[in-house]
Short mmCIF file of C-alpha atoms and ligand atoms in Angstrom, two decimals:
data_model
loop_
_atom_site.label_atom_id
_atom_site.label_comp_id
_atom_site.label_asym_id
_atom_site.label_seq_id
_atom_site.Cartn_x
_atom_site.Cartn_y
_atom_site.Cartn_z
CA MET A 192 -121.57 -11.09 138.72
CA SER A 193 -125.09 -11.57 139.98
CA ASP A 194 -124.27 -14.70 141.96
CA LEU A 195 -121.00 -16.37 142.76
CA ARG A 196 -122.13 -19.78 141.60
CA THR A 197 -124.98 -19.13 139.18
CA ILE A 198 -123.85 -17.70 135.86
CA TYR A 199 -126.26 -16.30 133.30
CA VAL A 200 -125.16 -16.58 129.69
CA GLY A 201 -126.58 -14.64 126.77
CA MET A 202 -125.68 -15.72 123.29
CA ALA A 203 -125.49 -13.63 120.14
CA GLY A 204 -126.21 -15.86 117.16
CA CYS A 205 -127.55 -19.39 117.07
CA GLY A 206 -126.37 -21.25 113.99
CA THR A 207 -124.41 -24.51 113.90
CA VAL A 208 -122.05 -23.44 116.68
CA GLY A 209 -124.71 -21.68 118.77
CA CYS A 210 -126.93 -24.77 118.72
CA ALA A 211 -124.00 -26.90 119.84
CA VAL A 212 -123.29 -24.44 122.69
CA GLY A 213 -126.97 -24.76 123.63
CA ASP A 214 -126.62 -28.54 123.68
CA LEU A 215 -123.64 -28.40 126.02
CA LEU A 216 -125.00 -25.74 128.36
CA ILE A 217 -128.52 -27.14 128.62
CA ARG A 218 -128.24 -30.90 128.23
CA ASP A 219 -124.92 -31.18 130.04
CA HIS A 220 -125.89 -28.61 132.69
CA ASP A 221 -125.76 -31.04 135.60
CA ALA A 222 -122.54 -32.67 134.48
CA LEU A 223 -120.93 -29.21 134.15
CA LEU A 224 -122.22 -28.31 137.60
CA ALA A 225 -120.71 -31.46 139.06
CA ARG A 226 -117.41 -30.88 137.29
CA THR A 227 -117.03 -27.16 137.98
CA GLY A 228 -119.33 -26.25 140.84
CA LEU A 229 -120.97 -23.70 138.54
CA ASP A 230 -124.68 -23.46 137.74
CA ILE A 231 -124.34 -22.11 134.19
CA ARG A 232 -127.64 -21.12 132.62
CA LEU A 233 -128.22 -20.15 129.03
CA VAL A 234 -130.90 -17.49 129.42
CA ARG A 235 -131.15 -15.99 125.95
CA ALA A 236 -130.08 -16.38 122.33
CA VAL A 237 -130.40 -13.43 119.99
CA VAL A 238 -131.14 -14.44 116.42
CA ARG A 239 -131.97 -12.61 113.22
CA ASP A 240 -134.70 -15.00 112.08
CA LEU A 241 -137.16 -15.76 114.88
CA GLY A 242 -139.23 -17.88 112.51
CA ARG A 243 -136.64 -20.65 112.49
CA SER A 244 -136.79 -22.91 115.52
CA ARG A 245 -133.48 -24.06 117.05
CA ALA A 246 -135.16 -26.76 119.14
CA PRO A 247 -134.16 -29.17 120.53
CA HIS A 248 -130.78 -27.47 120.95
CA VAL A 249 -132.08 -24.14 122.20
CA PRO A 250 -135.73 -23.88 123.31
CA ASP A 251 -137.88 -21.38 121.40
CA GLU A 252 -138.64 -19.42 124.55
CA LEU A 253 -134.96 -18.42 124.85
CA LEU A 254 -134.89 -16.87 121.37
CA THR A 255 -135.24 -13.14 120.80
CA ASP A 256 -134.32 -10.77 118.00
CA ASP A 257 -133.57 -7.92 120.39
CA LEU A 258 -129.80 -7.41 120.76
CA SER A 259 -130.28 -5.03 123.67
CA ARG A 260 -131.37 -8.01 125.77
CA LEU A 261 -127.73 -9.11 126.01
CA THR A 262 -126.65 -6.09 127.99
CA GLY A 263 -129.14 -6.12 130.86
CA ASP A 264 -128.46 -7.10 134.46
CA ASP A 265 -129.74 -10.62 133.85
CA VAL A 266 -126.72 -11.55 131.68
CA ASP A 267 -123.23 -12.09 133.10
CA ILE A 268 -121.36 -13.41 130.07
CA VAL A 269 -122.04 -12.73 126.40
CA VAL A 270 -121.12 -15.52 123.99
CA GLU A 271 -120.70 -14.19 120.46
CA VAL A 272 -121.21 -16.78 117.73
CA ILE A 273 -122.52 -14.58 114.94
CA GLY A 274 -119.27 -14.65 112.99
CA GLY A 275 -118.10 -12.01 110.54
CA THR A 276 -116.85 -8.61 111.51
CA SER A 277 -119.63 -6.08 111.14
CA VAL A 278 -122.57 -6.96 113.41
CA ALA A 279 -120.35 -9.06 115.66
CA LYS A 280 -117.99 -6.16 116.38
CA GLY A 281 -120.85 -3.93 117.50
CA VAL A 282 -122.27 -6.69 119.69
CA VAL A 283 -118.93 -7.38 121.36
CA LEU A 284 -118.14 -3.71 121.99
CA ALA A 285 -121.65 -3.09 123.34
CA ALA A 286 -121.32 -6.07 125.69
CA ILE A 287 -117.94 -4.83 126.90
CA ALA A 288 -119.31 -1.31 127.41
CA ALA A 289 -122.11 -2.83 129.51
CA GLY A 290 -119.50 -4.55 131.71
CA LYS A 291 -120.01 -8.07 130.37
CA ASP A 292 -117.21 -10.55 129.91
CA VAL A 293 -117.20 -11.83 126.35
CA VAL A 294 -116.52 -15.28 124.94
CA THR A 295 -116.08 -15.47 121.20
CA ALA A 296 -114.94 -17.94 118.57
CA ASN A 297 -114.67 -15.17 116.00
CA LYS A 298 -111.17 -15.35 114.54
CA ALA A 299 -111.83 -12.80 111.80
CA LEU A 300 -113.04 -10.26 114.35
CA LEU A 301 -110.02 -10.73 116.63
CA ALA A 302 -107.47 -10.88 113.81
CA LEU A 303 -108.78 -7.67 112.25
CA HIS A 304 -110.00 -5.70 115.29
CA GLY A 305 -108.29 -7.41 118.24
CA PRO A 306 -106.36 -4.41 119.62
CA GLU A 307 -109.47 -2.21 119.70
CA ILE A 308 -111.54 -4.92 121.38
CA TYR A 309 -108.87 -5.88 123.91
CA ALA A 310 -108.28 -2.22 124.78
CA ALA A 311 -112.01 -1.67 125.32
CA ALA A 312 -112.16 -4.75 127.55
CA ARG A 313 -109.17 -3.59 129.58
CA ALA A 314 -110.67 -0.16 130.02
CA ALA A 315 -113.97 -1.68 131.16
CA GLY A 316 -112.27 -4.16 133.52
CA VAL A 317 -113.74 -7.19 131.76
CA CYS A 318 -112.15 -9.90 129.66
CA VAL A 319 -112.41 -11.40 126.21
CA ALA A 320 -111.88 -15.16 126.04
CA PHE A 321 -111.38 -16.79 122.67
CA GLU A 322 -110.15 -20.37 123.03
CA ALA A 323 -112.46 -21.61 120.25
CA SER A 324 -111.28 -18.99 117.76
CA CYS A 325 -108.30 -21.14 116.79
CA ALA A 326 -108.56 -24.89 116.14
CA ALA A 327 -112.04 -25.08 117.73
CA GLY A 328 -111.92 -27.50 120.67
CA LEU A 329 -108.15 -28.00 120.74
CA PRO A 330 -107.03 -26.11 123.85
CA VAL A 331 -104.22 -24.36 122.03
CA ILE A 332 -104.72 -20.88 123.47
CA GLY A 333 -104.75 -22.32 126.97
CA ALA A 334 -101.59 -24.20 126.09
CA ILE A 335 -99.83 -21.01 125.01
CA GLN A 336 -101.18 -18.73 127.74
CA ARG A 337 -100.96 -21.14 130.63
CA GLY A 338 -99.48 -24.57 130.02
CA MET A 339 -96.42 -23.29 128.15
CA VAL A 340 -96.09 -19.86 129.75
CA ALA A 341 -92.60 -20.80 130.99
CA ASN A 342 -91.40 -21.16 127.43
CA ARG A 343 -89.90 -18.94 124.82
CA ILE A 344 -91.79 -20.20 121.80
CA ASN A 345 -89.58 -20.49 118.77
CA ALA A 346 -92.15 -21.72 116.30
CA ILE A 347 -95.79 -22.53 115.71
CA GLU A 348 -96.94 -24.74 112.89
CA GLY A 349 -100.52 -25.69 112.29
CA ILE A 350 -103.20 -27.24 110.19
CA LEU A 351 -105.79 -24.68 111.23
CA ASN A 352 -108.63 -25.02 108.74
CA GLY A 353 -110.84 -28.09 108.98
CA THR A 354 -112.55 -27.39 105.67
CA CYS A 355 -109.33 -27.37 103.67
CA ASN A 356 -107.98 -30.41 105.45
CA TYR A 357 -111.25 -32.22 104.82
CA ILE A 358 -111.20 -31.30 101.12
CA LEU A 359 -107.60 -32.42 100.62
CA SER A 360 -108.26 -35.69 102.48
CA GLU A 361 -111.54 -36.46 100.72
CA MET A 362 -110.17 -35.76 97.27
CA LEU A 363 -107.39 -38.25 97.85
CA GLU A 364 -109.09 -40.90 99.97
CA ALA A 365 -112.66 -40.81 98.61
CA GLY A 366 -111.84 -39.69 95.06
CA LYS A 367 -114.17 -36.68 95.35
CA CYS A 368 -113.67 -33.67 93.14
CA PHE A 369 -112.87 -30.35 94.85
CA ALA A 370 -116.43 -29.00 94.47
CA ASP A 371 -118.07 -32.12 95.95
CA ALA A 372 -115.64 -32.23 98.87
CA LEU A 373 -116.33 -28.55 99.58
CA ALA A 374 -120.10 -29.10 99.39
CA ASP A 375 -119.77 -31.91 101.95
CA ALA A 376 -117.67 -29.68 104.23
CA GLN A 377 -120.43 -27.07 104.05
CA ARG A 378 -123.14 -29.65 104.74
CA LEU A 379 -121.20 -30.95 107.75
CA GLY A 380 -120.96 -27.42 109.21
CA TYR A 381 -117.18 -27.02 108.82
CA ALA A 382 -117.04 -24.20 106.29
CA GLU A 383 -117.44 -20.48 106.85
CA ALA A 384 -120.62 -18.76 105.62
CA ASP A 385 -118.41 -17.60 102.75
CA PRO A 386 -116.23 -20.66 102.06
CA THR A 387 -113.82 -18.57 100.00
CA LEU A 388 -112.32 -17.55 103.34
CA ASP A 389 -111.50 -21.21 104.02
CA ILE A 390 -110.22 -22.09 100.56
CA ASP A 391 -108.04 -19.05 99.95
CA GLY A 392 -106.22 -19.39 103.28
CA THR A 393 -107.74 -16.26 104.89
CA ASP A 394 -109.35 -18.16 107.78
CA THR A 395 -106.06 -19.93 108.52
CA ALA A 396 -104.23 -16.59 108.45
CA HIS A 397 -106.76 -15.06 110.88
CA LYS A 398 -105.96 -17.89 113.29
CA LEU A 399 -102.23 -17.60 112.74
CA ALA A 400 -102.38 -13.87 113.52
CA ILE A 401 -104.07 -14.63 116.87
CA LEU A 402 -101.79 -17.53 117.82
CA ALA A 403 -98.59 -15.75 116.77
CA THR A 404 -99.54 -12.64 118.75
CA LEU A 405 -99.95 -14.78 121.85
CA ALA A 406 -96.99 -17.07 121.29
CA PHE A 407 -94.42 -14.47 120.27
CA GLY A 408 -95.70 -11.61 122.46
CA THR A 409 -95.74 -9.15 119.62
CA TYR A 410 -98.76 -7.84 117.80
CA VAL A 411 -99.07 -9.56 114.45
CA GLU A 412 -101.03 -7.76 111.83
CA PHE A 413 -103.14 -10.03 109.70
CA ALA A 414 -102.27 -8.00 106.62
CA GLY A 415 -98.58 -8.83 107.09
CA ILE A 416 -99.06 -12.57 106.65
CA ALA A 417 -98.27 -14.03 103.24
CA VAL A 418 -101.27 -16.17 102.29
CA GLU A 419 -101.89 -18.73 99.57
CA GLY A 420 -104.85 -21.11 99.49
CA ILE A 421 -105.55 -24.54 98.09
CA GLU A 422 -107.45 -23.41 94.96
CA ARG A 423 -104.79 -24.63 92.57
CA ILE A 424 -104.14 -28.02 94.20
CA SER A 425 -105.42 -30.74 91.88
CA LEU A 426 -106.06 -34.41 92.43
CA THR A 427 -103.11 -35.01 90.11
CA ASP A 428 -100.82 -33.23 92.58
CA LEU A 429 -102.24 -35.16 95.53
CA LEU A 430 -101.78 -38.48 93.71
CA ALA A 431 -98.31 -37.60 92.46
CA GLY A 432 -97.39 -36.56 95.99
CA ARG A 433 -98.61 -39.88 97.34
CA GLU A 434 -96.38 -41.74 94.88
CA LEU A 435 -93.48 -39.66 96.14
CA GLY A 436 -94.32 -40.35 99.82
CA LEU A 437 -95.74 -36.86 100.41
CA THR A 438 -99.04 -35.52 101.75
CA CYS A 439 -100.39 -32.07 100.94
CA LYS A 440 -101.62 -29.83 103.79
CA LEU A 441 -102.55 -26.18 104.09
CA LEU A 442 -100.03 -25.19 106.73
CA ALA A 443 -99.69 -22.06 108.83
CA VAL A 444 -96.16 -21.40 110.02
CA GLY A 445 -94.74 -18.89 112.44
CA TRP A 446 -91.00 -19.25 112.77
CA MET A 447 -88.75 -17.01 114.82
CA ILE A 448 -85.49 -17.05 112.89
CA ASP A 449 -82.60 -14.91 114.15
CA GLY A 450 -85.04 -12.57 115.87
CA VAL A 451 -87.19 -12.14 112.78
CA LEU A 452 -90.64 -13.59 112.53
CA LEU A 453 -91.64 -15.45 109.39
CA LEU A 454 -95.40 -15.90 109.07
CA ARG A 455 -96.95 -17.69 106.19
CA VAL A 456 -99.96 -19.74 105.13
CA ARG A 457 -99.68 -21.95 102.09
CA PRO A 458 -100.08 -25.50 100.81
CA VAL A 459 -97.04 -27.60 101.52
CA PHE A 460 -96.06 -31.20 101.07
CA LEU A 461 -95.08 -33.13 104.20
CA ALA A 462 -93.18 -36.40 104.16
CA ASP A 463 -95.40 -39.28 105.28
CA THR A 464 -93.22 -39.50 108.41
CA HIS A 465 -93.98 -35.88 109.40
CA PRO A 466 -96.08 -35.75 112.62
CA MET A 467 -98.84 -33.82 110.82
CA ALA A 468 -98.98 -35.91 107.65
CA GLY A 469 -101.57 -38.29 109.14
CA VAL A 470 -103.91 -35.52 110.37
CA ASN A 471 -106.90 -36.05 108.10
CA GLY A 472 -110.51 -35.01 107.59
CA ALA A 473 -111.65 -31.92 109.48
CA ASP A 474 -108.99 -32.48 112.15
CA ASN A 475 -106.55 -29.70 112.99
CA ALA A 476 -103.08 -29.94 114.48
CA VAL A 477 -100.94 -27.34 116.20
CA SER A 478 -97.26 -27.76 116.98
CA LEU A 479 -95.66 -25.46 119.53
CA TYR A 480 -91.88 -25.48 119.89
CA GLY A 481 -90.95 -24.22 123.35
CA HIS A 482 -87.35 -23.78 124.52
CA ALA A 483 -88.11 -25.77 127.68
CA ALA A 484 -91.09 -27.99 126.85
CA GLY A 485 -89.78 -28.89 123.42
CA HIS A 486 -92.16 -29.91 120.66
CA VAL A 487 -95.76 -30.12 121.90
CA MET A 488 -98.45 -31.09 119.39
CA LEU A 489 -102.22 -30.95 119.84
CA THR A 490 -104.49 -32.63 117.36
CA GLY A 491 -108.20 -33.38 117.01
CA PRO A 492 -111.40 -32.07 115.43
CA GLY A 493 -110.83 -28.45 114.39
CA ALA A 494 -114.17 -27.42 112.94
CA GLY A 495 -117.85 -28.14 113.42
CA GLY A 496 -120.40 -27.29 116.07
CA ALA A 497 -119.55 -29.72 118.87
CA SER A 498 -115.81 -29.16 118.81
CA THR A 499 -116.15 -25.36 118.67
CA ALA A 500 -118.76 -25.43 121.45
CA SER A 501 -116.33 -27.41 123.58
CA GLY A 502 -113.82 -24.55 123.36
CA ILE A 503 -116.49 -21.93 123.98
CA VAL A 504 -117.90 -23.64 127.06
CA SER A 505 -114.39 -24.13 128.46
CA ASP A 506 -114.01 -20.35 128.16
CA VAL A 507 -117.38 -19.75 129.84
CA VAL A 508 -116.15 -21.85 132.76
CA GLU A 509 -112.80 -20.02 132.88
CA VAL A 510 -114.61 -16.67 132.87
CA ALA A 511 -117.12 -17.79 135.48
CA LEU A 512 -114.38 -19.05 137.79
CA GLY A 513 -112.61 -15.70 137.47
CA ASN A 514 -109.54 -17.22 135.85
CA ALA A 515 -110.01 -15.62 132.44
CA ARG A 516 -110.06 -12.08 133.86
CA ARG A 517 -106.83 -12.78 135.71
CA THR A 518 -105.13 -14.26 132.64
CA PHE A 519 -106.40 -11.48 130.42
CA GLY A 520 -105.39 -8.82 132.90
CA GLN A 521 -102.02 -10.22 133.94
CA LEU A 522 -100.47 -11.12 130.64
CA PRO A 523 -99.05 -8.03 128.97
CA LEU A 524 -99.82 -9.37 125.52
CA PHE A 525 -102.39 -6.81 124.54
CA GLU A 526 -101.14 -3.80 126.41
CA PRO A 527 -100.35 -0.89 124.13
CA LYS A 528 -96.63 -1.16 124.85
CA MET A 529 -96.67 -4.65 123.36
CA VAL A 530 -98.51 -3.52 120.28
CA LYS A 531 -95.65 -3.35 117.87
CA SER A 532 -95.66 -5.06 114.56
CA ALA A 533 -93.33 -7.98 114.10
CA THR A 534 -91.08 -8.04 111.08
CA VAL A 535 -92.72 -10.63 108.93
CA VAL A 536 -91.40 -12.70 106.06
CA PRO A 537 -87.65 -12.14 106.21
CA PRO A 538 -85.86 -11.64 102.92
CA ALA A 539 -84.53 -15.18 102.89
CA ALA A 540 -86.77 -17.98 104.14
CA PRO A 541 -84.82 -21.15 104.96
CA ASP A 542 -84.02 -23.41 102.03
CA CYS A 543 -86.32 -26.37 101.47
CA GLY A 544 -87.08 -28.98 98.84
CA PHE A 545 -89.76 -28.31 96.24
CA TYR A 546 -92.30 -30.40 94.38
CA ALA A 547 -93.05 -29.09 90.91
CA ARG A 548 -95.50 -30.17 88.24
CA PHE A 549 -95.34 -29.21 84.59
CA THR A 550 -98.16 -30.13 82.25
CA VAL A 551 -96.92 -30.32 78.68
CA HIS A 552 -97.91 -31.42 75.19
CA ASP A 553 -94.88 -33.51 74.56
CA ARG A 554 -92.99 -35.05 77.48
CA PRO A 555 -89.87 -36.31 75.63
CA THR A 556 -89.19 -32.85 74.20
CA ALA A 557 -90.05 -30.98 77.40
CA LEU A 558 -88.17 -33.11 79.92
CA PRO A 559 -84.56 -32.20 79.03
CA LYS A 560 -85.43 -28.50 78.87
CA ILE A 561 -87.05 -28.62 82.30
CA THR A 562 -84.17 -30.48 83.94
CA ALA A 563 -81.67 -28.14 82.26
CA ALA A 564 -83.43 -25.07 83.64
CA PHE A 565 -83.11 -26.41 87.20
CA GLY A 566 -79.50 -27.44 86.56
CA GLU A 567 -78.58 -23.97 85.29
CA ALA A 568 -80.00 -22.49 88.51
CA GLY A 569 -77.82 -24.86 90.53
CA ILE A 570 -80.82 -26.79 91.86
CA LYS A 571 -80.38 -30.56 92.03
CA LEU A 572 -83.33 -32.81 91.24
CA VAL A 573 -83.76 -35.86 93.45
CA LYS A 574 -86.74 -37.37 91.60
CA VAL A 575 -88.22 -36.81 88.16
CA ARG A 576 -91.32 -38.74 87.08
CA SER A 577 -93.79 -38.90 84.26
CA PHE A 578 -97.23 -38.88 85.79
CA ASP A 579 -100.47 -39.57 84.00
CA GLY A 580 -102.74 -37.79 86.46
CA ASP A 581 -106.31 -38.53 87.22
CA PRO A 582 -107.94 -39.01 84.88
CA PRO A 583 -105.21 -39.16 82.22
CA THR A 584 -106.59 -37.12 79.36
CA ALA A 585 -104.94 -36.11 76.14
CA THR A 586 -106.45 -32.62 76.28
CA ASP A 587 -105.04 -31.92 79.73
CA GLY A 588 -101.58 -32.77 78.50
CA GLU A 589 -99.02 -34.99 80.15
CA HIS A 590 -97.48 -34.30 83.50
CA ILE A 591 -93.87 -34.20 84.58
CA VAL A 592 -93.42 -34.06 88.35
CA LEU A 593 -90.16 -33.59 90.18
CA LEU A 594 -88.64 -33.10 93.59
CA THR A 595 -85.68 -30.84 94.22
CA ASN A 596 -82.97 -30.88 96.85
CA PRO A 597 -83.22 -28.06 99.41
CA ALA A 598 -82.90 -24.80 97.52
CA SER A 599 -83.60 -21.12 98.02
CA GLU A 600 -87.19 -20.25 97.23
CA SER A 601 -85.97 -17.01 95.71
CA LYS A 602 -84.57 -18.97 92.77
CA MET A 603 -87.85 -20.61 91.84
CA PRO A 604 -89.66 -17.80 89.98
CA ALA A 605 -86.75 -17.42 87.55
CA VAL A 606 -86.58 -21.17 86.91
CA LEU A 607 -90.32 -21.39 86.24
CA LYS A 608 -90.18 -18.37 83.97
CA ARG A 609 -87.31 -19.87 82.02
CA ILE A 610 -89.24 -23.13 81.58
CA ASP A 611 -92.35 -21.23 80.52
CA GLY A 612 -90.23 -19.53 77.87
CA CYS A 613 -88.86 -22.69 76.28
CA VAL A 614 -91.50 -25.39 76.92
CA GLU A 615 -95.07 -25.42 75.66
CA LEU A 616 -97.02 -25.71 78.92
CA THR A 617 -100.74 -26.49 78.85
CA ASP A 618 -101.29 -25.33 82.42
CA ALA A 619 -99.47 -22.96 84.77
CA PRO A 620 -96.74 -24.87 86.61
CA ILE A 621 -97.29 -25.81 90.25
CA CYS A 622 -94.48 -25.42 92.76
CA ILE A 623 -95.06 -26.54 96.36
CA PRO A 624 -92.48 -26.52 99.16
CA VAL A 625 -91.69 -29.76 100.97
CA LEU A 626 -91.35 -28.90 104.65
CA GLU A 627 -89.45 -30.65 107.41
CA PRO A 628 -90.70 -30.28 111.00
CA PHE A 629 -89.26 -27.11 112.58
CA GLU A 630 -86.81 -28.90 114.88
CA ARG A 631 -85.20 -30.61 111.93
CA ARG A 632 -84.82 -27.30 110.14
CA SER A 633 -83.08 -25.39 112.90
N1 LIG B 74 -114.37 -22.80 108.73
C1 LIG B 74 -113.50 -23.13 109.82
C2 LIG B 74 -112.69 -24.35 109.46
C3 LIG B 74 -114.31 -23.36 111.05
O1 LIG B 74 -113.04 -25.03 108.50
O2 LIG B 74 -111.71 -24.62 110.12
C4 LIG B 74 -113.51 -23.50 112.30
O3 LIG B 74 -112.80 -22.31 112.59
#
């Protein structure tokens, strides 16, 4: 580094997150200096469109469109906030090749190209720090790598996408339709450039791949994670769930069960008493189950410029103090010998209860056929309700919602198929697991 106490930061990208990083590094410069003893200076931000001013967050004179200006001697740390995997990958590898430590919030890049990037950093003797890649400002990576390093982690569970959590909360609490809630999440700077990645669960799975690799010490391939998004969750399901004492969340789970790792992202219902049921808006939550520390849960804003910048600047400080290189170098997590794929999604996931909704033309005729189909599969129903939905419309049909006792998920497709064969459904049935917290399952 050019000076022990003065650290020069170059930034690639300057959108919502980059501007927030600028705010923290420039406006809070003196407070950071007082807190850390480091004189951290943002010296450059490389942007595609020089015509768009980023003031007051980042002064115009720091902007350039020349990527090569990140790899000169006047930059110590490169912060990558471009997002995506094409340009960003080249920028990160070029920075590493030039001997720069890298700080990135880019979960897609690390989930898809992590081993190549970590190997390049190791070979170059630099580090990659990525606290803000998962759950933005929640210090979850620090918790796994440092705070809970004494633990064998048995499970991770998380609400890891602020956009989805915001949409589900706003639909229920503010009565917004899905499209309006998504548009607000975009306006507020929570969503990805392509919000499909939020909605279809991909972004959550990127984060789960990173967290599970760290927590379980085994390389988790993104492609091995079973992913389902929130596209099919309707206000009717959210309202029916509320009547049943349940809240819908897009949940990432990583459970180590009998030495096999189950990794999955999907919408689930949580009982209102579940510790994550009250995590609303763009907040995230991460539960870590350590054999010594027990259940540790972090919660707070999980998307948006300020929260993500908080995680990024904490990494800049860790890198500048020399801690990040030590952590990155000492932990064997990304050494080739650790790069083995975990067995994901065991043949039999643990039994759990299920919420199901059937939308039918004629409830009195449909109801006995539906309950019989569950009965024949040996699945007990604990609640069965008629539900009018929102708004109740004749064309949509009438809803029957039910809750099952814990049952094997493997039985569900056959039950739904049987019902589809004997009941006139006006919409594809919905079936959502009802999850207990991990410690109550094991
Ligand atoms: N689009 C992401 C989210 C941003 O909504 O959580 C933070 O990673």
